[in-house]
Structure formats: C-alpha cells, structure tokens
Amino acid sequence: MYAQKKLQLQFAKKTLQFIEEEIHRLTGEFKKLKTREIWEYPVPVRNHPLSIDLDLCTKQGFLGVFDITITESGFHHYLYRFLQEPNGLVGDPKPNQGIVEQILKQKNYPFQLMRKFLVLDGEPNEKFSLPQVNQSSPFWEKRNWLRWFFPIWGVFSPLYMAVGLLFDLPLIPFLFLINGLLFLSYRKESLLYWKEIRSLSTTSDRFQKTFLFLSKNRKFTKQMLTKITNLGDSSELLVSPLPHLVLNLLFLWDLWKIQSLLKWKLRFCEHWNLLQNQIIGLDSVLPLVNFGYIHTDAYFPIESEQTHLNAESLAHPMLPETNRVSNPLPEMKPGDLMIVTGSNMSGKTTYLRSIAMSLLLAGSGAPLIGKNFEHIEFQIHTLIRSQDSMEDGVSFFYSEVRRLSSIIQNAESSKKIPILFLDEILKGTNSKERFIATREILSVLREKNCIVFLTTHDLKLAEIPWAKLYHFTELELDGKMDFDYKIRSGVSTSTNALKILKKEGIPIRNEVE
C-alpha cells in the first residue's frame, strides 16, 4: 500500500511539473523550460542548414521547446521528420501525415496520451531505450544436446546432492565439478541474456502505463509485463557473485532463466514488438500533438491540387500570442519569385522564417499558426545565416556560393518543387557584381521551377521583370520609429540605418552626400 501511494505521489508531482511546462510553452516563457544544449543534438541535426537558419536547435528553438519525447528512437524520428530527412534508423516507420490531426480531434485524449508517456525516474530531456524482442535463439542452436539434457540433470543433481548429504552418498564432488564445468561453458553468453532480461524488465516497469494504455488486450499485456518483470527480479542475484555461483553449481540456474526468457519470447514477442512500434510511432509525434494541443488557434494545412502556395494568414509559431503579427502569403507558383524589401528590423527575415516554419510543420503533419494555408509537395531550402570557417579557409561569400550551388544541383534531381528562402545573399562582394550574380542565380532558379523568396536592400533587384514585389516599413510616431510588421505591396522607399545609428549614440556628421 505504501509503495502504491508513493508511486501515485510521484506521478502527481510529475504531472504538475508537466502542466507548469505547458503553461511556459503557452505563454512563450521558453527560457523557463529546461531544454537541451545545441551540442546535445545529433551532429547531422544541429549542422543542418534548416536548423542553423531557423534556430531550431537553440535553447529556445522549436525542436527543444516542444520536445516531450521519452524514447531514443522516438526522439530521432521526431527530429528527422521535422527536417523532412530520412533518419537512417532501422525500423523507421513511414510517417502517417494524418495521425496528429486524428489525435487532436479527440477531446481529452491528447492530454491523457501525453500524461501516460511521463516517466517517473526520468530527468528533463532524458531519453530511454525501448528495445525490440528478437525471437531467435542462437544459445540453444550451439547446444542442442544441452537443451534436452539440462532439465533432467538440473533436477537430478540437486536431489542427489540433498540425499547424498543425508546418507553420505558418493560422487557429490563429481556432480559439483560437472555443473561447474557446464557453468563455465555458457557463463559468457548467459551474461548477455541476463543483460537482455534486465533491459526488458526495466523497460516493462518504466513503460507499464503506456503499454497498458495503448493495448487492446490489457489482460494479455499485463501478463506479458508481469512475467518479464518477475524474471528481471531474479537478476538481482548477479550483484552477489557467490550466491549466483552456488545456484548454478546446484541447479544450473542460468539455464532455467534463459529457458524462461525464451518461452516468454515465444509467447509474447509479436505482441511486445507491436506495442513497441506503436509507442515509438506515437512518441515521435507527441511534440507535434503538444504544439497543436497548446495552440487552439492553429489550423491544419491543405495540400493544393493546383500546384500553388498561398495562405490567408501566417505567423511564426515561436512568437507569443501577444507579440504575434499575421501576414498573408500571396499565391506563389513554380517559377515565381517574391522580392521583399524594407528597412532594418521591419520584419522581412521573420516573414521568411514564418513561411519556412509553416512549411516544416505542414510537412510533419502538424497544424500551423495561420489560416487557409495551401501547399504543394515541396522540398525546402534556406540561405539565411551564412557561416565562414577559419579552419577550412572558407569566407562568408564562398560559403554562400557553395550553398547556392548545392541548392541548384539538388533542384535538378528533385521530384518535389524546391522552395527557397534567401536573405540578403552574396553580401560578401561589391554591389555591381552582387546584382549581376543574384540576377543570374534567380534566372536559373526560375528555369528549374523553383519558388523563391528573397529579402534585399538592393532596390535595383526590384527591376527584375518577373518578380512579385512586397515590402515592410517603419512608421514615424512622435518622432520615434515604430513597426507594425505588416507586409505591403510594392517596393520600400524608406530607410532607417542612419536613424538607428544616431539612436544608439553614434554621431552622423554629414547625412547629405
């Protein structure tokens, strides 16, 4: 009774902690969440261009803020699914694009599901292994004779020893010797089976609520979990080598436990693996479910039948509701180019990131902050934050050129429509060459049916004849700059760089040139 009450108290505390974290996510107080550091993500994820350009792996980035996965495999599936990359893991399930919507349609089910995935002994961001069960048994294949001999010998030898001690029968040392030699012959492999028993037993105990919650046959599932947990309790004797040795010298104890494990596998293997796949699959979409559960104003996108991209309104999912400004996405078709101009801090780059994040959410099967968002089958590329490398001797300019070359080559072989987000590209060269190079790059991308979003301060680029022109601007209120972060048609005619410099105390002695 005491142990049960203790578990209930632990579960209540864990639930309270989860609710507090949900409030921080809802109010945008992401700094109060214990998210992981960038270096704690897999290298391919943290170095992915989308992760860098969209701040996905920062302390307040989307991947960490909404990560509530608890399994190692589920965590990796979630990361790579959001980036729309194959993760290379064995057993990677093909994502069901409608599963998040199906879960969110059930009133209280999303919250109950997330609570059942709580792990009482887990630390923040800790992930646990959820192993599959392999039914094959190489142990007996090598010792087929022992498989039939040991049940008889394992009963006869302890009985003979017991009787022999009472009646002073001969051969007792000989029996100990035989059992000792047998034990030495399988000791190395039996340790591996004990390791598997402990792993399955720990998993059974840790995920018990989840197994039972998802199971359609709770009675059978409970039997499965109870039997492997009881078998795992036997492994405690391995901590004390002497009792473990004595049990094997008397009863061939390890062989009986290996036989019990194999019988358990024979009966429950298929059922365990079915639930294991279901748990990992659901675990991988829990962050997306959580995002939709918190944002009741989020809408699911529509896949366009007319190969175009547009939305009545879109907003960045990481902005709190009080600071969020929605903007429309005009219709964009393959080959279209949108050039966004505007003064500093007016919202150009945030607008690009809002569209890119909405596409990633749509591609993951999640809802997004916006209305009537229609999208095509796409492949997303970003070039927003270039990085140089002193080690490789790579400049910002050359880094951008390599990225652009990679994107163009990828567009040639892609069956999906490439969608590109380019922010002030080719900054590392003079204005004349930058204009020529940018114009030619945009022409090539148009020929390859790419949809391109480009922000720039170079108003000469607005002369490109096929470009759709939009801008952001600042407002003047009581002599101070103010921003409404609203997109407008046409080209920006205002600048604010000198105003910002003067505001920060940097003297501008001659504004007229």
Coordinates of C-alpha atoms in Angstrom, one line a residue:
M1 CA 0.0 0.0 0.0
Y2 CA 2.8 2.4 0.9
A3 CA 4.7 1.7 -2.4
Q4 CA 1.5 2.3 -4.3
K5 CA 0.8 5.6 -2.6
K6 CA 4.4 6.6 -3.2
L7 CA 4.1 5.9 -6.9
Q8 CA 0.8 7.9 -7.1
L9 CA 2.5 10.8 -5.4
Q10 CA 5.5 10.7 -7.8
F11 CA 3.0 10.6 -10.7
A12 CA 1.1 13.6 -9.4
K13 CA 4.4 15.6 -9.0
K14 CA 5.4 14.7 -12.5
T15 CA 2.0 15.7 -13.9
L16 CA 2.2 19.0 -12.0
Q17 CA 5.7 19.6 -13.5
F18 CA 4.4 18.8 -17.0
I19 CA 1.5 21.3 -16.6
E20 CA 3.8 24.0 -15.4
E21 CA 6.0 23.4 -18.5
E22 CA 2.9 23.5 -20.7
I23 CA 2.0 27.0 -19.3
H24 CA 5.5 28.2 -20.1
R25 CA 5.1 26.9 -23.7
L26 CA 1.7 28.6 -23.9
T27 CA 2.8 31.9 -22.6
G28 CA 6.0 31.9 -24.6
E29 CA 8.3 31.8 -21.5
F30 CA 10.6 29.4 -23.2
K31 CA 13.6 30.4 -21.0
K32 CA 11.9 28.8 -18.0
L33 CA 12.0 25.4 -19.8
K34 CA 14.9 23.0 -19.3
T35 CA 15.7 22.5 -23.0
R36 CA 18.9 20.8 -24.3
E37 CA 22.0 22.5 -25.4
I38 CA 22.9 22.6 -29.1
W39 CA 25.7 20.1 -28.7
E40 CA 23.3 17.6 -27.3
Y41 CA 21.6 17.1 -30.7
P42 CA 22.9 14.7 -33.2
V43 CA 25.6 16.3 -35.4
P44 CA 23.6 16.0 -38.7
V45 CA 20.6 17.7 -37.0
R46 CA 22.5 20.6 -35.4
N47 CA 24.5 21.2 -38.5
H48 CA 21.6 21.0 -40.9
P49 CA 21.0 24.3 -42.8
L50 CA 17.4 24.5 -41.6
S51 CA 18.5 24.1 -38.0
I52 CA 21.0 26.9 -38.4
D53 CA 18.9 29.3 -40.4
L54 CA 15.7 28.8 -38.4
D55 CA 17.3 28.5 -35.0
L56 CA 15.7 25.1 -34.5
C57 CA 18.3 23.7 -32.0
T58 CA 18.9 26.8 -29.9
K59 CA 17.8 26.8 -26.2
Q60 CA 14.5 28.5 -27.3
G61 CA 14.3 26.7 -30.7
F62 CA 11.2 24.8 -31.8
L63 CA 12.8 21.3 -31.6
G64 CA 13.8 21.7 -28.0
V65 CA 10.9 23.7 -26.7
F66 CA 8.2 21.2 -27.8
D67 CA 10.3 18.1 -27.3
I68 CA 8.4 15.8 -24.9
T69 CA 9.6 12.5 -26.4
I70 CA 10.8 9.9 -24.0
T71 CA 12.3 7.2 -26.2
E72 CA 15.6 7.4 -28.0
S73 CA 14.1 6.2 -31.3
G74 CA 11.0 8.4 -31.0
F75 CA 13.3 11.5 -30.4
H76 CA 15.3 10.8 -33.5
H77 CA 12.2 10.1 -35.6
Y78 CA 10.8 13.4 -34.4
L79 CA 14.0 15.4 -35.3
Y80 CA 14.4 14.0 -38.8
R81 CA 10.7 14.0 -39.6
F82 CA 10.5 17.7 -38.8
L83 CA 13.6 18.4 -41.0
Q84 CA 12.0 16.0 -43.6
E85 CA 15.1 13.9 -43.8
P86 CA 15.5 10.1 -43.6
N87 CA 17.0 9.3 -40.3
G88 CA 18.7 6.1 -41.3
L89 CA 17.4 4.2 -38.2
V90 CA 16.3 0.5 -38.6
G91 CA 12.6 0.3 -38.4
D92 CA 11.9 3.9 -39.3
P93 CA 8.1 3.9 -39.8
K94 CA 6.7 5.9 -42.7
P95 CA 5.0 8.9 -41.0
N96 CA 1.2 8.9 -41.0
Q97 CA 0.6 12.5 -42.0
G98 CA -2.9 12.4 -40.5
I99 CA -2.1 10.9 -37.1
V100 CA -1.6 14.3 -35.4
E101 CA -5.0 15.5 -36.6
Q102 CA -6.7 12.3 -35.6
I103 CA -5.3 12.6 -32.1
L104 CA -6.2 16.2 -31.7
K105 CA -9.8 15.6 -32.8
Q106 CA -10.4 13.6 -29.6
K107 CA -11.2 15.9 -26.8
N108 CA -9.2 14.8 -23.8
Y109 CA -7.2 12.1 -25.4
P110 CA -4.1 14.2 -26.3
F111 CA -3.6 15.2 -22.7
Q112 CA -4.2 11.7 -21.4
L113 CA -1.8 10.4 -24.0
M114 CA 1.0 12.8 -23.0
R115 CA 0.5 12.0 -19.3
K116 CA 0.8 8.3 -20.0
F117 CA 4.2 9.0 -21.6
L118 CA 5.5 10.5 -18.4
V119 CA 8.5 8.7 -16.9
L120 CA 8.8 8.9 -13.1
D121 CA 12.5 8.2 -13.0
G122 CA 13.4 10.4 -15.9
E123 CA 15.3 13.7 -15.9
P124 CA 14.4 16.6 -18.2
N125 CA 15.4 15.7 -21.8
E126 CA 16.4 12.2 -20.8
K127 CA 15.6 9.5 -23.4
F128 CA 15.2 5.8 -22.8
S129 CA 15.7 2.7 -24.9
L130 CA 12.7 0.7 -25.9
P131 CA 14.1 -2.5 -27.4
Q132 CA 12.6 -4.8 -29.8
V133 CA 12.4 -8.5 -29.0
N134 CA 14.3 -10.9 -31.2
Q135 CA 12.8 -14.4 -31.1
S136 CA 15.8 -16.2 -32.5
S137 CA 17.8 -18.4 -30.0
P138 CA 21.4 -19.0 -31.0
F139 CA 22.2 -20.1 -27.5
W140 CA 20.4 -23.5 -27.9
E141 CA 21.4 -23.9 -31.6
K142 CA 25.0 -24.3 -30.4
R143 CA 24.0 -26.6 -27.5
N144 CA 21.1 -28.7 -28.8
W145 CA 22.0 -31.6 -26.6
L146 CA 22.1 -29.4 -23.5
R147 CA 18.6 -28.1 -24.3
W148 CA 17.2 -31.6 -23.7
F149 CA 19.8 -32.8 -21.1
F150 CA 19.7 -29.9 -18.6
P151 CA 16.1 -30.1 -17.4
I152 CA 16.7 -33.7 -16.3
W153 CA 20.2 -33.1 -15.0
G154 CA 19.1 -29.8 -13.3
V155 CA 16.5 -31.7 -11.2
F156 CA 18.5 -34.9 -10.6
S157 CA 21.8 -33.3 -9.4
P158 CA 20.3 -31.2 -6.6
L159 CA 18.1 -34.0 -5.4
Y160 CA 21.1 -36.4 -5.4
M161 CA 23.2 -33.8 -3.6
A162 CA 20.5 -33.3 -0.9
V163 CA 20.0 -37.1 -0.4
G164 CA 23.8 -37.6 -0.6
L165 CA 24.4 -35.2 2.3
L166 CA 21.8 -37.0 4.4
F167 CA 23.0 -40.6 3.6
D168 CA 26.7 -39.9 2.8
L169 CA 26.4 -41.0 -0.8
P170 CA 29.5 -40.8 -3.1
L171 CA 30.0 -38.7 -6.3
I172 CA 28.8 -35.4 -4.8
P173 CA 32.1 -33.6 -5.6
F174 CA 31.9 -35.1 -9.1
L175 CA 28.5 -33.6 -9.6
F176 CA 29.7 -30.2 -8.5
L177 CA 32.6 -30.5 -10.9
I178 CA 30.3 -31.3 -13.8
N179 CA 27.9 -28.4 -13.0
G180 CA 30.9 -26.1 -12.6
L181 CA 32.3 -27.0 -16.0
L182 CA 28.9 -26.6 -17.6
F183 CA 28.5 -23.2 -15.9
L184 CA 31.9 -22.0 -17.3
S185 CA 31.0 -23.2 -20.8
Y186 CA 27.9 -20.9 -21.0
R187 CA 28.8 -18.2 -18.5
K188 CA 29.9 -15.6 -21.1
E189 CA 26.8 -16.0 -23.2
S190 CA 24.4 -16.2 -20.2
L191 CA 25.6 -12.8 -19.1
L192 CA 24.3 -11.4 -22.4
Y193 CA 20.9 -13.0 -21.8
W194 CA 20.9 -11.6 -18.3
K195 CA 21.6 -8.1 -19.8
E196 CA 18.6 -8.6 -22.1
I197 CA 16.4 -9.7 -19.2
R198 CA 17.3 -6.6 -17.2
S199 CA 16.7 -4.4 -20.2
L200 CA 13.3 -5.8 -20.9
S201 CA 12.3 -5.9 -17.3
T202 CA 13.4 -2.2 -16.7
T203 CA 11.5 -1.2 -19.9
S204 CA 8.4 -3.1 -18.8
D205 CA 8.4 -1.3 -15.4
R206 CA 9.2 2.1 -16.9
F207 CA 6.6 2.0 -19.7
Q208 CA 4.0 0.0 -17.9
K209 CA 1.3 2.7 -18.0
T210 CA 1.9 3.3 -21.7
F211 CA 1.8 -0.3 -22.7
L212 CA -1.5 -0.8 -20.9
F213 CA -3.0 2.5 -22.1
L214 CA -2.3 1.6 -25.8
S215 CA -3.1 -2.1 -25.5
K216 CA -6.4 -3.6 -26.8
N217 CA -5.9 -6.7 -24.8
R218 CA -5.0 -5.4 -21.3
K219 CA -5.1 -8.7 -19.6
F220 CA -2.6 -10.3 -22.0
T221 CA -0.4 -7.3 -21.9
K222 CA -0.4 -7.3 -18.1
Q223 CA 0.6 -11.0 -18.1
M224 CA 3.5 -10.1 -20.5
L225 CA 4.7 -7.3 -18.3
T226 CA 4.4 -9.2 -15.0
K227 CA 6.3 -12.2 -16.3
I228 CA 9.2 -10.3 -17.6
T229 CA 9.4 -8.1 -14.5
N230 CA 9.4 -11.1 -12.3
L231 CA 12.1 -12.7 -14.4
G232 CA 14.1 -9.4 -14.1
D233 CA 13.9 -9.5 -10.3
S234 CA 16.0 -12.7 -10.5
S235 CA 18.9 -10.7 -11.9
E236 CA 19.4 -9.0 -8.6
L237 CA 21.4 -12.1 -7.5
L238 CA 24.1 -11.3 -10.1
V239 CA 25.2 -8.5 -7.9
S240 CA 26.4 -11.1 -5.4
P241 CA 28.8 -13.5 -7.3
L242 CA 28.9 -16.2 -4.6
P243 CA 25.1 -16.9 -4.4
H244 CA 25.0 -16.8 -8.2
L245 CA 27.8 -19.3 -8.4
V246 CA 26.2 -21.6 -5.8
L247 CA 22.8 -21.6 -7.6
N248 CA 24.5 -22.6 -10.9
L249 CA 26.5 -25.3 -9.2
L250 CA 23.4 -26.7 -7.6
F251 CA 20.6 -26.1 -10.1
L252 CA 22.2 -24.8 -13.4
W253 CA 20.2 -21.7 -12.5
D254 CA 21.2 -19.6 -15.6
L255 CA 19.9 -22.2 -17.9
W256 CA 16.5 -22.3 -16.3
K257 CA 16.2 -18.5 -16.6
I258 CA 17.4 -18.5 -20.2
Q259 CA 14.7 -21.1 -20.9
S260 CA 12.1 -18.9 -19.1
L261 CA 13.1 -16.0 -21.3
L262 CA 12.9 -18.0 -24.5
K263 CA 9.4 -19.2 -23.5
W264 CA 8.4 -15.6 -22.8
K265 CA 9.6 -14.6 -26.2
L266 CA 7.8 -17.4 -27.9
R267 CA 4.5 -16.3 -26.3
F268 CA 4.8 -12.5 -26.2
C269 CA 7.4 -11.5 -28.8
E270 CA 4.9 -10.4 -31.5
H271 CA 2.7 -8.6 -29.0
W272 CA 5.7 -6.7 -27.4
N273 CA 7.0 -5.6 -30.8
L274 CA 3.6 -4.5 -32.0
L275 CA 3.2 -2.2 -28.9
Q276 CA 6.9 -1.1 -29.1
N277 CA 6.4 0.1 -32.6
Q278 CA 3.2 1.8 -31.7
I279 CA 4.8 3.6 -28.7
I280 CA 7.8 4.8 -30.7
G281 CA 5.5 6.0 -33.5
L282 CA 3.3 7.9 -31.1
D283 CA 6.2 9.2 -29.1
S284 CA 7.7 10.7 -32.3
V285 CA 4.6 12.8 -33.0
L286 CA 4.0 13.8 -29.3
P287 CA 5.8 17.2 -29.8
L288 CA 3.6 18.0 -32.8
V289 CA 0.5 16.9 -30.9
N290 CA 1.6 19.0 -28.0
F291 CA 2.1 22.0 -30.3
G292 CA -1.5 21.6 -31.7
Y293 CA -2.9 21.0 -28.2
I294 CA -1.5 24.2 -26.8
H295 CA -2.3 26.4 -29.8
T296 CA -6.0 26.0 -30.2
D297 CA -5.9 28.7 -32.9
A298 CA -3.7 26.5 -35.1
Y299 CA -5.1 25.1 -38.3
F300 CA -4.2 22.2 -40.5
P301 CA -2.9 23.0 -43.9
I302 CA -4.4 21.8 -47.2
E303 CA -2.4 20.1 -49.9
S304 CA -3.0 22.1 -53.1
E305 CA -4.4 20.4 -56.2
Q306 CA -3.4 23.4 -58.4
T307 CA 0.3 23.4 -57.6
H308 CA 0.4 26.7 -55.8
L309 CA 1.4 28.0 -52.4
N310 CA -0.7 30.6 -50.6
A311 CA -2.3 31.5 -47.2
E312 CA -4.8 33.9 -45.9
S313 CA -2.5 34.5 -42.9
L314 CA 0.6 33.1 -41.4
A315 CA 2.6 33.8 -38.2
H316 CA 5.8 32.5 -36.7
P317 CA 5.0 29.6 -34.3
M318 CA 7.6 30.6 -31.7
L319 CA 6.3 34.1 -31.2
P320 CA 3.9 34.5 -28.1
E321 CA 0.4 35.4 -29.0
T322 CA 0.7 38.9 -27.5
N323 CA 3.6 39.7 -29.9
R324 CA 2.4 37.8 -32.9
V325 CA 1.6 39.5 -36.2
S326 CA 0.0 37.6 -39.0
N327 CA 0.6 38.3 -42.7
P328 CA -0.9 36.8 -45.8
L329 CA 1.1 34.7 -48.3
P330 CA 0.2 35.7 -51.8
E331 CA -0.2 33.0 -54.4
M332 CA 3.1 31.5 -55.5
K333 CA 3.5 29.0 -58.3
P334 CA 6.6 27.1 -59.5
G335 CA 9.0 29.5 -61.1
D336 CA 7.6 32.5 -59.1
L337 CA 9.9 35.0 -57.3
M338 CA 8.9 37.2 -54.4
I339 CA 11.3 40.0 -53.5
V340 CA 10.7 41.6 -50.1
T341 CA 12.4 44.9 -49.4
G342 CA 12.2 47.1 -46.3
S343 CA 14.1 49.0 -43.6
N344 CA 16.0 47.3 -40.9
M345 CA 14.1 45.5 -38.1
S346 CA 10.8 45.9 -40.0
G347 CA 10.1 42.1 -40.2
K348 CA 11.5 40.9 -43.5
T349 CA 13.5 37.9 -42.2
T350 CA 10.8 37.0 -39.7
Y351 CA 8.3 36.8 -42.5
L352 CA 10.6 34.4 -44.5
R353 CA 11.1 32.3 -41.4
S354 CA 7.3 32.3 -40.7
I355 CA 6.7 30.7 -44.1
A356 CA 9.5 28.3 -43.8
M357 CA 8.4 27.1 -40.3
S358 CA 4.8 26.8 -41.6
L359 CA 6.1 24.5 -44.4
L360 CA 8.0 22.4 -42.0
L361 CA 5.0 22.0 -39.7
A362 CA 2.8 21.2 -42.7
G363 CA 5.3 18.6 -43.9
S364 CA 5.4 17.0 -40.5
G365 CA 1.6 16.6 -40.4
A366 CA 1.2 19.2 -37.7
P367 CA -1.1 22.3 -37.6
L368 CA 0.3 25.8 -38.0
I369 CA -0.4 29.3 -36.9
G370 CA -2.3 30.6 -39.9
K371 CA -5.5 30.2 -41.9
N372 CA -6.2 28.6 -45.3
F373 CA -2.6 27.6 -45.9
E374 CA -2.3 25.6 -49.2
H375 CA 0.9 24.0 -50.1
I376 CA 2.3 21.7 -52.8
E377 CA 4.7 18.8 -52.5
F378 CA 7.9 20.6 -51.7
Q379 CA 11.5 20.5 -50.7
I380 CA 12.6 23.4 -48.6
H381 CA 16.0 25.2 -48.7
T382 CA 17.2 28.2 -46.8
L383 CA 20.1 30.5 -47.0
I384 CA 19.5 33.0 -44.2
R385 CA 22.6 32.7 -42.0
S386 CA 25.9 32.0 -43.7
Q387 CA 28.9 30.8 -41.7
D388 CA 32.6 31.2 -42.5
S389 CA 35.2 28.8 -41.4
M390 CA 38.7 29.8 -40.3
E391 CA 39.7 26.1 -40.1
D392 CA 38.8 25.4 -43.8
G393 CA 39.7 28.9 -45.0
V394 CA 36.1 29.5 -46.2
S395 CA 34.8 33.1 -46.3
F396 CA 31.2 34.1 -45.9
F397 CA 30.9 34.7 -49.6
Y398 CA 32.4 31.4 -50.6
S399 CA 30.2 29.6 -48.0
E400 CA 27.1 31.2 -49.7
V401 CA 28.3 30.3 -53.2
R402 CA 28.8 26.6 -52.2
R403 CA 25.3 26.5 -50.5
L404 CA 23.7 28.1 -53.6
S405 CA 25.5 25.6 -55.9
S406 CA 24.3 22.7 -53.8
I407 CA 20.7 24.0 -53.9
I408 CA 20.8 24.4 -57.7
Q409 CA 22.2 20.9 -58.2
N410 CA 19.6 19.5 -55.8
A411 CA 16.8 21.2 -57.7
E412 CA 17.8 19.4 -60.9
S413 CA 17.2 16.0 -59.4
S414 CA 14.3 16.7 -57.1
K415 CA 10.9 15.4 -57.9
K416 CA 9.4 17.9 -55.5
I417 CA 9.1 21.6 -56.0
P418 CA 12.1 23.4 -54.4
I419 CA 11.1 26.3 -52.2
L420 CA 14.0 28.7 -51.4
F421 CA 14.3 31.3 -48.7
L422 CA 17.2 33.7 -49.5
D423 CA 18.1 36.5 -47.1
E424 CA 20.4 39.2 -48.4
I425 CA 22.5 36.8 -50.4
L426 CA 26.1 37.4 -51.7
K427 CA 26.8 40.1 -49.1
G428 CA 30.5 39.5 -49.3
T429 CA 31.1 41.2 -52.7
N430 CA 30.6 44.6 -54.3
S431 CA 27.2 45.9 -55.3
K432 CA 27.7 45.7 -59.0
E433 CA 28.9 42.0 -59.1
R434 CA 26.3 41.1 -56.4
F435 CA 23.5 42.4 -58.6
I436 CA 24.7 40.6 -61.7
A437 CA 25.3 37.3 -59.8
T438 CA 22.0 37.5 -57.9
R439 CA 20.0 38.2 -61.1
E440 CA 21.6 35.2 -62.9
I441 CA 21.1 32.9 -60.0
L442 CA 17.4 33.9 -59.8
S443 CA 17.1 33.3 -63.6
V444 CA 18.5 29.7 -63.2
L445 CA 16.2 29.0 -60.3
R446 CA 13.2 30.2 -62.3
E447 CA 14.2 27.8 -65.2
K448 CA 14.2 25.0 -62.7
N449 CA 10.6 25.8 -61.5
C450 CA 11.7 26.8 -58.0
I451 CA 9.6 29.1 -55.8
V452 CA 11.9 31.8 -54.4
F453 CA 11.5 34.2 -51.5
L454 CA 14.2 36.8 -51.4
T455 CA 14.8 39.7 -49.0
T456 CA 17.2 42.5 -50.0
H457 CA 18.2 46.1 -49.5
D458 CA 19.3 46.3 -53.1
L459 CA 16.4 48.1 -54.8
K460 CA 17.9 47.5 -58.2
L461 CA 16.8 43.9 -57.9
A462 CA 13.2 45.1 -57.9
E463 CA 13.7 45.7 -61.6
I464 CA 13.7 42.0 -62.3
P465 CA 10.6 41.8 -64.6
W466 CA 9.0 38.6 -63.2
A467 CA 9.4 39.4 -59.6
K468 CA 6.4 39.9 -57.2
L469 CA 7.3 42.9 -55.1
Y470 CA 6.4 43.4 -51.4
H471 CA 7.9 45.4 -48.5
F472 CA 7.9 46.2 -44.8
T473 CA 8.4 49.6 -43.5
E474 CA 8.7 51.7 -40.3
L475 CA 6.2 54.2 -39.0
E476 CA 7.0 57.6 -37.5
L477 CA 5.2 58.2 -34.2
D478 CA 6.1 61.3 -32.2
G479 CA 9.5 61.5 -33.8
K480 CA 10.2 57.8 -33.0
M481 CA 10.4 54.8 -35.1
D482 CA 7.6 52.2 -34.8
F483 CA 6.9 49.0 -36.6
D484 CA 3.6 47.3 -37.4
Y485 CA 5.3 44.3 -39.1
K486 CA 2.7 44.3 -41.8
I487 CA 3.6 43.3 -45.4
R488 CA 2.6 45.7 -48.2
S489 CA 2.7 45.6 -52.0
G490 CA 5.4 47.3 -53.9
V491 CA 9.0 48.4 -53.1
S492 CA 10.1 50.1 -49.9
T493 CA 11.2 53.7 -50.3
S494 CA 12.2 54.3 -46.7
T495 CA 15.5 53.6 -44.9
N496 CA 16.4 53.8 -41.2
A497 CA 20.0 52.8 -40.9
L498 CA 21.2 56.3 -40.0
K499 CA 18.3 56.8 -37.6
I500 CA 19.3 53.6 -35.7
L501 CA 23.0 54.7 -35.6
K502 CA 22.0 58.1 -34.1
K503 CA 19.6 56.5 -31.6
E504 CA 22.5 54.3 -30.3
G505 CA 24.7 57.4 -29.9
I506 CA 26.9 57.1 -33.0
P507 CA 27.3 60.6 -34.5
I508 CA 26.4 61.1 -38.1
R509 CA 28.0 64.4 -39.0
N510 CA 27.0 64.7 -42.7
E511 CA 23.8 63.0 -43.8
V512 CA 23.9 64.6 -47.3
E513 CA 26.1 63.0 -49.9

